[in-house]
Structures are given as C-alpha cells and as structure tokens.
C-alpha cells in the first residue's frame, strides 16, 4: 500500500474566484505511483471549497449568483463582531462542500465525461492551501 | 490491502427520481472481499447526487419540494445560453452532495439504524453511472 | 496497512447543539497507530451532521440562524405524517454535510490553521453515534 501527499497553493486576485484543478490533481496522482485507490482533495482554509461540477463559464456564474442569494455578503453576521467581514464566505463554502474523494483506476482519475474538480475561493487575495492525499496500490 | 471497483447504471423514467441503492452497494462490498475499510460511492454525472438519509417517502417528497425552492427549475440561468436547460439540476445535486464514503466493518456496511444510501437523479431519462470503489483489508 | 474503528457517543441537552470533536478524533487517530492515511468521521444518525469550520461562537450562531432560514422547523412537512416532527433536522444536516475525511500526516491530523471538526446535532436529547474509521500505514 502506498500513500502520497502534496499541497496546492492559491493566491487569487479577486475575493471570489473558481479555479479548475483537475489537471493539478491528476499530476499529483500520477507522481504518486498509485494505480488503484483514491485521492482526497480538501481545502485547508475554512472560507474556500473544493467541488466537482461542469467546466462551463455560464454555470460557474450561475453558482456565484445563486450562492449570493443563499448566503449574502454584507449582512450583520455575529461573526463580524470579531472584526472579520467574511461570514458569508464560511456559509458559501459549506453549500459547495470543502472536499472531494477522487477515485483512481488504472493510474488515472476515474471521472465521468463532464466531471471537473474546482477550487472555490470566497475570501481570497491571500495565500491558501489545498491538500491532496493519495492512497492505494501501485 | 485490497481494492475493488464496480459501477452502477441508472436510466430513470422521470427527470427527477430518488433511488435507494444501499443493497447494491452492499453487494459490491461483499463481492470485494474487503472486511474492514471504506467504499466511495460517487455519481459520475454532474446533474445527479448520492446521499445518505431516511427511506421514508414523505421525507423524500420534502427533499424534492425543498430543493425546488432553493434551486428552482426554469429560471433564466446563464448555463442555458449553451442550449442546456438543466442548470437547476447542477445546483440541486450540489445541495444533496454527489458522493459518500461508507465505512465497512466485519465485511458489511457499518451504517446507523436509519442510514440508507440514495442515488438522486435531477436530469434523468438517459444512462448514467455511479462508481463504487472499495478499499481495505480482507 | 492498518485500519482502526471507534465510535463517539453524544447525548446533547438541547435539541440543536454544535460540539467540537477535533481532539476526540485526534485521540482515536493516535490510538490507531496510523502515521499516514485518512480518517472518516461520519454521523450514524440522519438528523445530525459532521463538518469542518471555524471554532468561533459568533459564526456558530450565524450557521444556526442561517439554517433556520433555509430549512425552517415547524412547517407542514410530509414527513410529519409519520408522527415525526424533525423533517427540518434532516434538511439542515444535508446543508452541513454528514461526514468528513480527515487527512493524517506524520501521525497527526493534517488540518489547516483554523480547521476544526464539529458534530452538529439537530434533533438531540437522545443517544447518537459518530463512527471514526482510520485507514493508512503505520
């Protein structure tokens, strides 16, 4: 059995930004030598998420508009009494999820035809990490 | 260490349909020979989900009514400019989640008394897949 | 390869209560002897969740207020025709998620600076369980 760990770093220009990371995850999986198993891809910061969905710019905008409706920025959140202003980012990332497990078969990501892995930043403009932990057999 | 992979196929009659798959997952786990470990159960299409909750028809209707409120069909989504009409299905599956990890103990699913695994289809009437990847010790 | 399974028990005083369990999960991981791998932390009851987010009481209140807006208690849910009165708890736990995978590196939880693991009870005042299943190499 084999394990392999790597980290992806992000420093987005905008506060909210969705970044496709399928190829980055694939590279780490291939470097791991694992031919059959799973990779955990998990945001290490609590105002960012990781999710699987379509690589289509219109849908990505739909997600962002929708999240703004479900968890609006700028409300009078209790969390802001600490000096923070990002409570909505914590809520938005909860809707999207903060991690995915990616199956690995024959040395590659075993994804459906339209599945793409995304990093969803909701409070960016600073350095943040995603862990990729691969586990399986060579 | 042992890994085992199988796929469940779905072709629902209705556009939206929730299908209990606990027994299908159990069969795959038993065929794998894994006695202790985990099974990843993950939708391979991005308008379907996999979740764990109650096997009670009233609650399943409650879920469907609720999802329609949170992510209504028929709105003027940007995704629909591509010719698609299923943006709401992408959003709904995000609320429900698209995958679960099922613990395996003593060769069986280690579920609580009411936990049942469901496939949630939001844009059906065509063939779709769920991957079941089992990993653990014999 | 090594696996290790333990269960955390909860019996909250209030119907809704969020309990930090990071240290409990860490103890189980350390008892497992696994130095590199993953731990599944999963609610075994379908009106409770497990999630990762900030250990800040204001934000926890924000989550609770927000969930009440998205999935209110006391509505005329179909599930209540069975005699239950907790349909909202099923919906709330779906928003929060019912399980997380925690990466393990160098024998400890590999969490970001603010990541804390929580048990989210939405229909408490009775005994409930969370499974912690550890898998990896010693």
GROMACS .gro file of C-alpha atoms in nm:
model
  414
    1UNK     CA    1   0.000   0.000   0.000
    2UNK     CA    2   0.118   0.345  -0.088
    3UNK     CA    3   0.036   0.697   0.034
    4UNK     CA    4   0.146   1.026  -0.117
    5UNK     CA    5   0.077   1.383  -0.004
    6UNK     CA    6   0.110   1.711  -0.183
    7UNK     CA    7  -0.032   2.060  -0.144
    8UNK     CA    8  -0.169   2.306  -0.399
    9UNK     CA    9  -0.122   2.677  -0.325
   10UNK     CA   10  -0.360   2.951  -0.433
   11UNK     CA   11  -0.342   3.328  -0.417
   12UNK     CA   12  -0.638   3.459  -0.612
   13UNK     CA   13  -0.657   3.815  -0.745
   14UNK     CA   14  -1.024   3.850  -0.665
   15UNK     CA   15  -1.202   3.784  -0.340
   16UNK     CA   16  -1.420   3.522  -0.510
   17UNK     CA   17  -1.275   3.301  -0.781
   18UNK     CA   18  -1.331   2.947  -0.906
   19UNK     CA   19  -1.021   2.766  -1.034
   20UNK     CA   20  -1.020   2.437  -1.225
   21UNK     CA   21  -0.769   2.197  -1.063
   22UNK     CA   22  -0.840   1.866  -1.236
   23UNK     CA   23  -0.502   1.861  -1.410
   24UNK     CA   24  -0.311   1.955  -1.094
   25UNK     CA   25  -0.477   1.668  -0.908
   26UNK     CA   26  -0.404   1.432  -1.197
   27UNK     CA   27  -0.035   1.524  -1.191
   28UNK     CA   28  -0.011   1.453  -0.820
   29UNK     CA   29  -0.187   1.119  -0.863
   30UNK     CA   30   0.049   1.021  -1.144
   31UNK     CA   31   0.353   1.128  -0.937
   32UNK     CA   32   0.225   0.909  -0.651
   33UNK     CA   33   0.258   0.587  -0.847
   34UNK     CA   34  -0.083   0.476  -0.717
   35UNK     CA   35  -0.265   0.279  -0.990
   36UNK     CA   36  -0.578   0.195  -0.793
   37UNK     CA   37  -0.717   0.385  -0.495
   38UNK     CA   38  -0.850   0.726  -0.400
   39UNK     CA   39  -0.731   1.084  -0.365
   40UNK     CA   40  -0.867   1.319  -0.103
   41UNK     CA   41  -0.871   1.681  -0.226
   42UNK     CA   42  -0.955   1.911   0.064
   43UNK     CA   43  -0.942   2.287   0.125
   44UNK     CA   44  -0.731   2.367   0.433
   45UNK     CA   45  -0.891   2.709   0.481
   46UNK     CA   46  -1.247   2.750   0.602
   47UNK     CA   47  -1.361   3.016   0.355
   48UNK     CA   48  -1.280   2.805   0.047
   49UNK     CA   49  -1.429   2.492  -0.102
   50UNK     CA   50  -1.348   2.208  -0.338
   51UNK     CA   51  -1.623   2.065  -0.558
   52UNK     CA   52  -1.686   1.863  -0.874
   53UNK     CA   53  -1.906   2.003  -1.148
   54UNK     CA   54  -1.915   2.138  -1.504
   55UNK     CA   55  -1.635   2.340  -1.668
   56UNK     CA   56  -1.873   2.591  -1.828
   57UNK     CA   57  -1.838   2.962  -1.755
   58UNK     CA   58  -2.214   3.029  -1.760
   59UNK     CA   59  -2.278   2.765  -1.497
   60UNK     CA   60  -1.994   2.898  -1.283
   61UNK     CA   61  -2.163   3.239  -1.289
   62UNK     CA   62  -2.493   3.072  -1.202
   63UNK     CA   63  -2.328   2.915  -0.898
   64UNK     CA   64  -2.193   3.252  -0.787
   65UNK     CA   65  -2.525   3.434  -0.829
   66UNK     CA   66  -2.706   3.153  -0.650
   67UNK     CA   67  -2.464   3.144  -0.356
   68UNK     CA   68  -2.502   3.520  -0.318
   69UNK     CA   69  -2.878   3.468  -0.284
   70UNK     CA   70  -2.850   3.180  -0.036
   71UNK     CA   71  -2.569   3.333   0.173
   72UNK     CA   72  -2.541   3.708   0.102
   73UNK     CA   73  -2.231   3.910   0.181
   74UNK     CA   74  -2.264   4.227   0.389
   75UNK     CA   75  -2.530   4.116   0.636
   76UNK     CA   76  -2.495   4.189   1.004
   77UNK     CA   77  -2.344   3.850   1.094
   78UNK     CA   78  -2.242   3.782   1.454
   79UNK     CA   79  -1.905   3.659   1.329
   80UNK     CA   80  -1.829   4.016   1.223
   81UNK     CA   81  -1.818   4.126   1.587
   82UNK     CA   82  -1.471   3.965   1.591
   83UNK     CA   83  -1.354   4.215   1.328
   84UNK     CA   84  -1.397   3.969   1.039
   85UNK     CA   85  -1.616   4.054   0.740
   86UNK     CA   86  -1.630   3.713   0.573
   87UNK     CA   87  -1.909   3.515   0.743
   88UNK     CA   88  -2.080   3.472   0.407
   89UNK     CA   89  -1.766   3.301   0.276
   90UNK     CA   90  -1.793   3.036   0.551
   91UNK     CA   91  -2.156   2.974   0.456
   92UNK     CA   92  -2.095   2.967   0.082
   93UNK     CA   93  -1.818   2.713   0.113
   94UNK     CA   94  -2.050   2.497   0.323
   95UNK     CA   95  -2.302   2.482   0.037
   96UNK     CA   96  -2.033   2.390  -0.218
   97UNK     CA   97  -1.852   2.144   0.008
   98UNK     CA   98  -1.488   2.168   0.111
   99UNK     CA   99  -1.352   1.836  -0.012
  100UNK     CA  100  -1.396   1.555  -0.262
  101UNK     CA  101  -1.270   1.199  -0.292
  102UNK     CA  102  -1.149   1.119  -0.642
  103UNK     CA  103  -1.138   0.752  -0.745
  104UNK     CA  104  -0.821   0.629  -0.918
  105UNK     CA  105  -0.836   0.340  -1.165
  106UNK     CA  106  -0.556   0.226  -1.398
  107UNK     CA  107  -0.332   0.507  -1.274
  108UNK     CA  108  -0.569   0.789  -1.370
  109UNK     CA  109  -0.860   0.980  -1.221
  110UNK     CA  110  -1.176   0.774  -1.276
  111UNK     CA  111  -1.409   1.063  -1.361
  112UNK     CA  112  -1.726   1.080  -1.567
  113UNK     CA  113  -1.723   1.263  -1.902
  114UNK     CA  114  -1.806   1.607  -1.759
  115UNK     CA  115  -1.661   1.585  -1.410
  116UNK     CA  116  -1.406   1.856  -1.334
  117UNK     CA  117  -1.254   1.941  -0.997
  118UNK     CA  118  -1.269   2.305  -0.884
  119UNK     CA  119  -1.120   2.514  -0.608
  120UNK     CA  120  -1.380   2.772  -0.495
  121UNK     CA  121  -1.232   3.075  -0.324
  122UNK     CA  122  -1.472   3.301  -0.130
  123UNK     CA  123  -1.226   3.519   0.061
  124UNK     CA  124  -0.911   3.533  -0.147
  125UNK     CA  125  -0.629   3.775  -0.215
  126UNK     CA  126  -0.408   3.581   0.026
  127UNK     CA  127  -0.221   3.251   0.018
  128UNK     CA  128  -0.421   2.937   0.086
  129UNK     CA  129  -0.369   2.564   0.052
  130UNK     CA  130  -0.546   2.250  -0.064
  131UNK     CA  131  -0.416   1.910   0.048
  132UNK     CA  132  -0.412   1.619  -0.196
  133UNK     CA  133  -0.364   1.288  -0.016
  134UNK     CA  134  -0.340   0.980  -0.240
  135UNK     CA  135  -0.386   0.628  -0.102
  136UNK     CA  136  -0.392   0.295  -0.284
  137UNK     CA  137  -0.191   0.023  -0.453
  138UNK     CA  138   0.089   0.060  -0.709
  139UNK     CA  139  -0.460  -0.437   0.102
  140UNK     CA  140  -0.738  -0.484  -0.146
  141UNK     CA  141  -0.921  -0.257  -0.389
  142UNK     CA  142  -1.232  -0.336  -0.589
  143UNK     CA  143  -1.425  -0.122  -0.838
  144UNK     CA  144  -1.770  -0.155  -0.983
  145UNK     CA  145  -2.025   0.072  -1.147
  146UNK     CA  146  -2.399   0.107  -1.102
  147UNK     CA  147  -2.601   0.214  -1.407
  148UNK     CA  148  -2.921   0.417  -1.395
  149UNK     CA  149  -3.174   0.514  -1.657
  150UNK     CA  150  -3.463   0.676  -1.475
  151UNK     CA  151  -3.808   0.716  -1.631
  152UNK     CA  152  -3.861   1.058  -1.482
  153UNK     CA  153  -3.637   1.361  -1.498
  154UNK     CA  154  -3.614   1.364  -1.117
  155UNK     CA  155  -3.605   1.040  -0.923
  156UNK     CA  156  -3.452   0.918  -0.597
  157UNK     CA  157  -3.341   0.552  -0.596
  158UNK     CA  158  -3.233   0.356  -0.288
  159UNK     CA  159  -2.900   0.182  -0.357
  160UNK     CA  160  -2.797   0.051  -0.014
  161UNK     CA  161  -2.834  -0.312  -0.120
  162UNK     CA  162  -2.646  -0.261  -0.447
  163UNK     CA  163  -2.356  -0.106  -0.257
  164UNK     CA  164  -2.365  -0.388  -0.001
  165UNK     CA  165  -2.345  -0.650  -0.278
  166UNK     CA  166  -2.041  -0.484  -0.429
  167UNK     CA  167  -1.872  -0.461  -0.090
  168UNK     CA  168  -1.939  -0.829  -0.023
  169UNK     CA  169  -1.806  -0.924  -0.369
  170UNK     CA  170  -1.489  -0.725  -0.296
  171UNK     CA  171  -1.384  -0.949  -0.008
  172UNK     CA  172  -1.295  -0.638   0.195
  173UNK     CA  173  -1.379  -0.698   0.564
  174UNK     CA  174  -1.258  -0.367   0.701
  175UNK     CA  175  -1.223  -0.041   0.511
  176UNK     CA  176  -1.431   0.207   0.316
  177UNK     CA  177  -1.636   0.233  -0.003
  178UNK     CA  178  -1.657   0.550  -0.206
  179UNK     CA  179  -1.997   0.583  -0.378
  180UNK     CA  180  -1.984   0.873  -0.623
  181UNK     CA  181  -2.207   0.999  -0.905
  182UNK     CA  182  -2.011   1.025  -1.230
  183UNK     CA  183  -2.256   1.273  -1.385
  184UNK     CA  184  -2.285   1.630  -1.267
  185UNK     CA  185  -2.662   1.655  -1.252
  186UNK     CA  186  -2.702   1.364  -1.009
  187UNK     CA  187  -2.611   1.314  -0.646
  188UNK     CA  188  -2.553   1.041  -0.389
  189UNK     CA  189  -2.659   1.096  -0.030
  190UNK     CA  190  -2.742   0.917   0.295
  191UNK     CA  191  -3.072   0.978   0.466
  192UNK     CA  192  -3.408   0.825   0.559
  193UNK     CA  193  -3.600   0.570   0.350
  194UNK     CA  194  -3.938   0.737   0.402
  195UNK     CA  195  -4.144   0.852   0.106
  196UNK     CA  196  -4.277   1.164   0.282
  197UNK     CA  197  -3.928   1.287   0.360
  198UNK     CA  198  -3.817   1.218   0.003
  199UNK     CA  199  -4.102   1.443  -0.118
  200UNK     CA  200  -3.997   1.705   0.138
  201UNK     CA  201  -3.646   1.697  -0.007
  202UNK     CA  202  -3.781   1.745  -0.358
  203UNK     CA  203  -4.013   2.034  -0.266
  204UNK     CA  204  -3.733   2.199  -0.068
  205UNK     CA  205  -3.476   2.168  -0.346
  206UNK     CA  206  -3.724   2.321  -0.588
  207UNK     CA  207  -3.748   2.622  -0.356
  208UNK     CA  208  -3.373   2.658  -0.308
  209UNK     CA  209  -3.278   2.594  -0.671
  210UNK     CA  210  -3.585   2.636  -0.897
  211UNK     CA  211  -3.607   2.490  -1.247
  212UNK     CA  212  -3.699   2.718  -1.535
  213UNK     CA  213  -3.516   3.033  -1.435
  214UNK     CA  214  -3.313   3.229  -1.686
  215UNK     CA  215  -2.979   3.067  -1.596
  216UNK     CA  216  -2.666   3.168  -1.789
  217UNK     CA  217  -2.588   2.798  -1.840
  218UNK     CA  218  -2.895   2.779  -2.063
  219UNK     CA  219  -2.728   3.001  -2.322
  220UNK     CA  220  -2.532   2.687  -2.419
  221UNK     CA  221  -2.859   2.518  -2.518
  222UNK     CA  222  -2.888   2.324  -2.190
  223UNK     CA  223  -3.197   2.356  -1.971
  224UNK     CA  224  -3.070   2.180  -1.659
  225UNK     CA  225  -2.879   2.440  -1.454
  226UNK     CA  226  -3.112   2.377  -1.160
  227UNK     CA  227  -3.008   2.009  -1.165
  228UNK     CA  228  -2.643   2.111  -1.114
  229UNK     CA  229  -2.743   2.328  -0.818
  230UNK     CA  230  -2.975   2.071  -0.662
  231UNK     CA  231  -2.713   1.799  -0.672
  232UNK     CA  232  -2.471   2.038  -0.501
  233UNK     CA  233  -2.709   2.076  -0.206
  234UNK     CA  234  -2.754   1.698  -0.174
  235UNK     CA  235  -2.387   1.611  -0.231
  236UNK     CA  236  -2.253   1.388  -0.506
  237UNK     CA  237  -2.071   1.122  -0.308
  238UNK     CA  238  -2.048   0.942   0.024
  239UNK     CA  239  -1.789   0.730   0.197
  240UNK     CA  240  -1.939   0.419   0.353
  241UNK     CA  241  -1.745   0.253   0.637
  242UNK     CA  242  -1.703  -0.127   0.621
  243UNK     CA  243  -1.667  -0.331   0.941
  244UNK     CA  244  -1.679  -0.711   0.969
  245UNK     CA  245  -1.744  -0.741   0.598
  246UNK     CA  246  -2.062  -0.531   0.597
  247UNK     CA  247  -2.163  -0.167   0.566
  248UNK     CA  248  -2.124  -0.006   0.909
  249UNK     CA  249  -2.437   0.210   0.896
  250UNK     CA  250  -2.657   0.351   1.171
  251UNK     CA  251  -3.012   0.214   1.217
  252UNK     CA  252  -3.178   0.453   0.970
  253UNK     CA  253  -2.897   0.526   0.727
  254UNK     CA  254  -2.982   0.440   0.367
  255UNK     CA  255  -2.783   0.531   0.057
  256UNK     CA  256  -2.968   0.705  -0.228
  257UNK     CA  257  -2.898   0.799  -0.586
  258UNK     CA  258  -3.063   1.135  -0.660
  259UNK     CA  259  -3.130   1.198  -1.026
  260UNK     CA  260  -3.214   1.554  -1.132
  261UNK     CA  261  -3.184   1.526  -1.510
  262UNK     CA  262  -3.265   1.169  -1.598
  263UNK     CA  263  -3.419   0.976  -1.883
  264UNK     CA  264  -3.071   0.880  -2.004
  265UNK     CA  265  -2.799   0.638  -1.894
  266UNK     CA  266  -2.579   0.747  -1.608
  267UNK     CA  267  -2.325   0.586  -1.380
  268UNK     CA  268  -2.219   0.573  -1.015
  269UNK     CA  269  -1.875   0.440  -0.925
  270UNK     CA  270  -1.831   0.221  -0.618
  271UNK     CA  271  -1.465   0.193  -0.518
  272UNK     CA  272  -1.390  -0.033  -0.221
  273UNK     CA  273  -1.059  -0.018  -0.034
  274UNK     CA  274  -0.945  -0.205   0.277
  275UNK     CA  275  -0.822  -0.532   0.421
  276UNK     CA  276  -0.957  -0.881   0.363
  277UNK     CA  277  -0.183  -0.140   0.600
  278UNK     CA  278  -0.378  -0.070   0.913
  279UNK     CA  279  -0.742   0.003   0.993
  280UNK     CA  280  -0.891   0.114   1.323
  281UNK     CA  281  -1.251   0.187   1.418
  282UNK     CA  282  -1.402   0.371   1.710
  283UNK     CA  283  -1.730   0.542   1.788
  284UNK     CA  284  -1.807   0.872   1.959
  285UNK     CA  285  -2.131   0.893   2.159
  286UNK     CA  286  -2.339   1.207   2.204
  287UNK     CA  287  -2.639   1.287   2.416
  288UNK     CA  288  -2.697   1.660   2.388
  289UNK     CA  289  -2.907   1.855   2.638
  290UNK     CA  290  -3.061   2.075   2.371
  291UNK     CA  291  -3.236   1.972   2.054
  292UNK     CA  292  -2.980   2.164   1.849
  293UNK     CA  293  -2.618   2.177   1.958
  294UNK     CA  294  -2.279   2.202   1.787
  295UNK     CA  295  -1.994   2.015   1.960
  296UNK     CA  296  -1.625   2.047   1.872
  297UNK     CA  297  -1.473   1.699   1.828
  298UNK     CA  298  -1.128   1.772   1.684
  299UNK     CA  299  -0.949   1.643   1.994
  300UNK     CA  300  -1.162   1.328   2.015
  301UNK     CA  301  -1.081   1.246   1.654
  302UNK     CA  302  -0.711   1.319   1.715
  303UNK     CA  303  -0.707   1.078   2.011
  304UNK     CA  304  -0.858   0.799   1.804
  305UNK     CA  305  -0.610   0.862   1.523
  306UNK     CA  306  -0.319   0.850   1.767
  307UNK     CA  307  -0.453   0.528   1.924
  308UNK     CA  308  -0.475   0.373   1.577
  309UNK     CA  309  -0.102   0.389   1.517
  310UNK     CA  310  -0.165   0.515   1.165
  311UNK     CA  311   0.107   0.770   1.069
  312UNK     CA  312  -0.010   0.840   0.715
  313UNK     CA  313  -0.361   0.796   0.579
  314UNK     CA  314  -0.714   0.921   0.632
  315UNK     CA  315  -0.991   0.913   0.892
  316UNK     CA  316  -1.357   0.904   0.801
  317UNK     CA  317  -1.571   1.085   1.059
  318UNK     CA  318  -1.937   1.019   0.986
  319UNK     CA  319  -2.265   1.074   1.171
  320UNK     CA  320  -2.458   0.747   1.204
  321UNK     CA  321  -2.790   0.922   1.261
  322UNK     CA  322  -2.971   1.108   0.987
  323UNK     CA  323  -3.064   1.421   1.180
  324UNK     CA  324  -2.704   1.506   1.270
  325UNK     CA  325  -2.406   1.622   1.071
  326UNK     CA  326  -2.027   1.641   1.085
  327UNK     CA  327  -1.850   1.939   0.933
  328UNK     CA  328  -1.523   2.135   0.936
  329UNK     CA  329  -1.525   2.508   1.002
  330UNK     CA  330  -1.430   2.782   1.248
  331UNK     CA  331  -1.431   2.747   1.627
  332UNK     CA  332  -1.590   3.087   1.687
  333UNK     CA  333  -1.915   3.117   1.880
  334UNK     CA  334  -2.049   3.404   1.666
  335UNK     CA  335  -2.008   3.207   1.347
  336UNK     CA  336  -2.172   2.903   1.505
  337UNK     CA  337  -2.474   3.120   1.583
  338UNK     CA  338  -2.466   3.252   1.226
  339UNK     CA  339  -2.480   2.895   1.099
  340UNK     CA  340  -2.778   2.820   1.321
  341UNK     CA  341  -2.973   3.131   1.220
  342UNK     CA  342  -2.894   3.067   0.855
  343UNK     CA  343  -3.002   2.702   0.866
  344UNK     CA  344  -3.329   2.806   1.028
  345UNK     CA  345  -3.393   3.035   0.731
  346UNK     CA  346  -3.301   2.775   0.469
  347UNK     CA  347  -3.479   2.483   0.637
  348UNK     CA  348  -3.726   2.611   0.897
  349UNK     CA  349  -3.862   2.398   1.179
  350UNK     CA  350  -4.238   2.372   1.227
  351UNK     CA  351  -4.353   2.368   0.867
  352UNK     CA  352  -4.614   2.123   0.747
  353UNK     CA  353  -4.365   1.866   0.616
  354UNK     CA  354  -4.495   1.542   0.466
  355UNK     CA  355  -4.251   1.351   0.686
  356UNK     CA  356  -4.455   1.461   0.987
  357UNK     CA  357  -4.748   1.249   0.874
  358UNK     CA  358  -4.548   0.955   1.015
  359UNK     CA  359  -4.567   1.113   1.361
  360UNK     CA  360  -4.217   1.263   1.341
  361UNK     CA  361  -4.161   1.636   1.389
  362UNK     CA  362  -3.799   1.661   1.276
  363UNK     CA  363  -3.802   1.694   0.896
  364UNK     CA  364  -3.612   2.023   0.925
  365UNK     CA  365  -3.333   1.838   1.106
  366UNK     CA  366  -3.289   1.607   0.805
  367UNK     CA  367  -3.268   1.909   0.574
  368UNK     CA  368  -3.031   2.108   0.798
  369UNK     CA  369  -2.787   1.821   0.828
  370UNK     CA  370  -2.790   1.789   0.448
  371UNK     CA  371  -2.671   2.151   0.414
  372UNK     CA  372  -2.392   2.099   0.669
  373UNK     CA  373  -2.288   1.756   0.544
  374UNK     CA  374  -2.284   1.438   0.748
  375UNK     CA  375  -1.923   1.330   0.717
  376UNK     CA  376  -1.568   1.447   0.655
  377UNK     CA  377  -1.243   1.279   0.559
  378UNK     CA  378  -0.951   1.398   0.769
  379UNK     CA  379  -0.601   1.357   0.623
  380UNK     CA  380  -0.333   1.211   0.855
  381UNK     CA  381   0.033   1.303   0.808
  382UNK     CA  382   0.319   1.227   1.049
  383UNK     CA  383   0.076   1.064   1.290
  384UNK     CA  384  -0.143   1.371   1.336
  385UNK     CA  385  -0.445   1.534   1.174
  386UNK     CA  386  -0.321   1.736   0.876
  387UNK     CA  387  -0.551   2.035   0.921
  388UNK     CA  388  -0.517   2.399   0.820
  389UNK     CA  389  -0.468   2.665   1.090
  390UNK     CA  390  -0.839   2.726   1.153
  391UNK     CA  391  -0.991   2.389   1.065
  392UNK     CA  392  -1.190   2.234   1.348
  393UNK     CA  393  -1.418   1.931   1.329
  394UNK     CA  394  -1.772   1.966   1.464
  395UNK     CA  395  -2.063   1.740   1.541
  396UNK     CA  396  -2.388   1.921   1.454
  397UNK     CA  397  -2.693   1.788   1.635
  398UNK     CA  398  -3.034   1.894   1.503
  399UNK     CA  399  -3.261   1.655   1.692
  400UNK     CA  400  -3.083   1.573   2.015
  401UNK     CA  401  -3.172   1.481   2.369
  402UNK     CA  402  -3.108   1.115   2.290
  403UNK     CA  403  -2.802   0.895   2.239
  404UNK     CA  404  -2.640   0.909   1.897
  405UNK     CA  405  -2.314   0.792   1.743
  406UNK     CA  406  -2.040   0.905   1.509
  407UNK     CA  407  -1.808   0.648   1.353
  408UNK     CA  408  -1.438   0.724   1.318
  409UNK     CA  409  -1.269   0.482   1.076
  410UNK     CA  410  -0.893   0.525   1.033
  411UNK     CA  411  -0.705   0.372   0.739
  412UNK     CA  412  -0.340   0.403   0.641
  413UNK     CA  413   0.017   0.296   0.711
  414UNK     CA  414   0.196   0.278   1.046
   0.00000   0.00000   0.00000
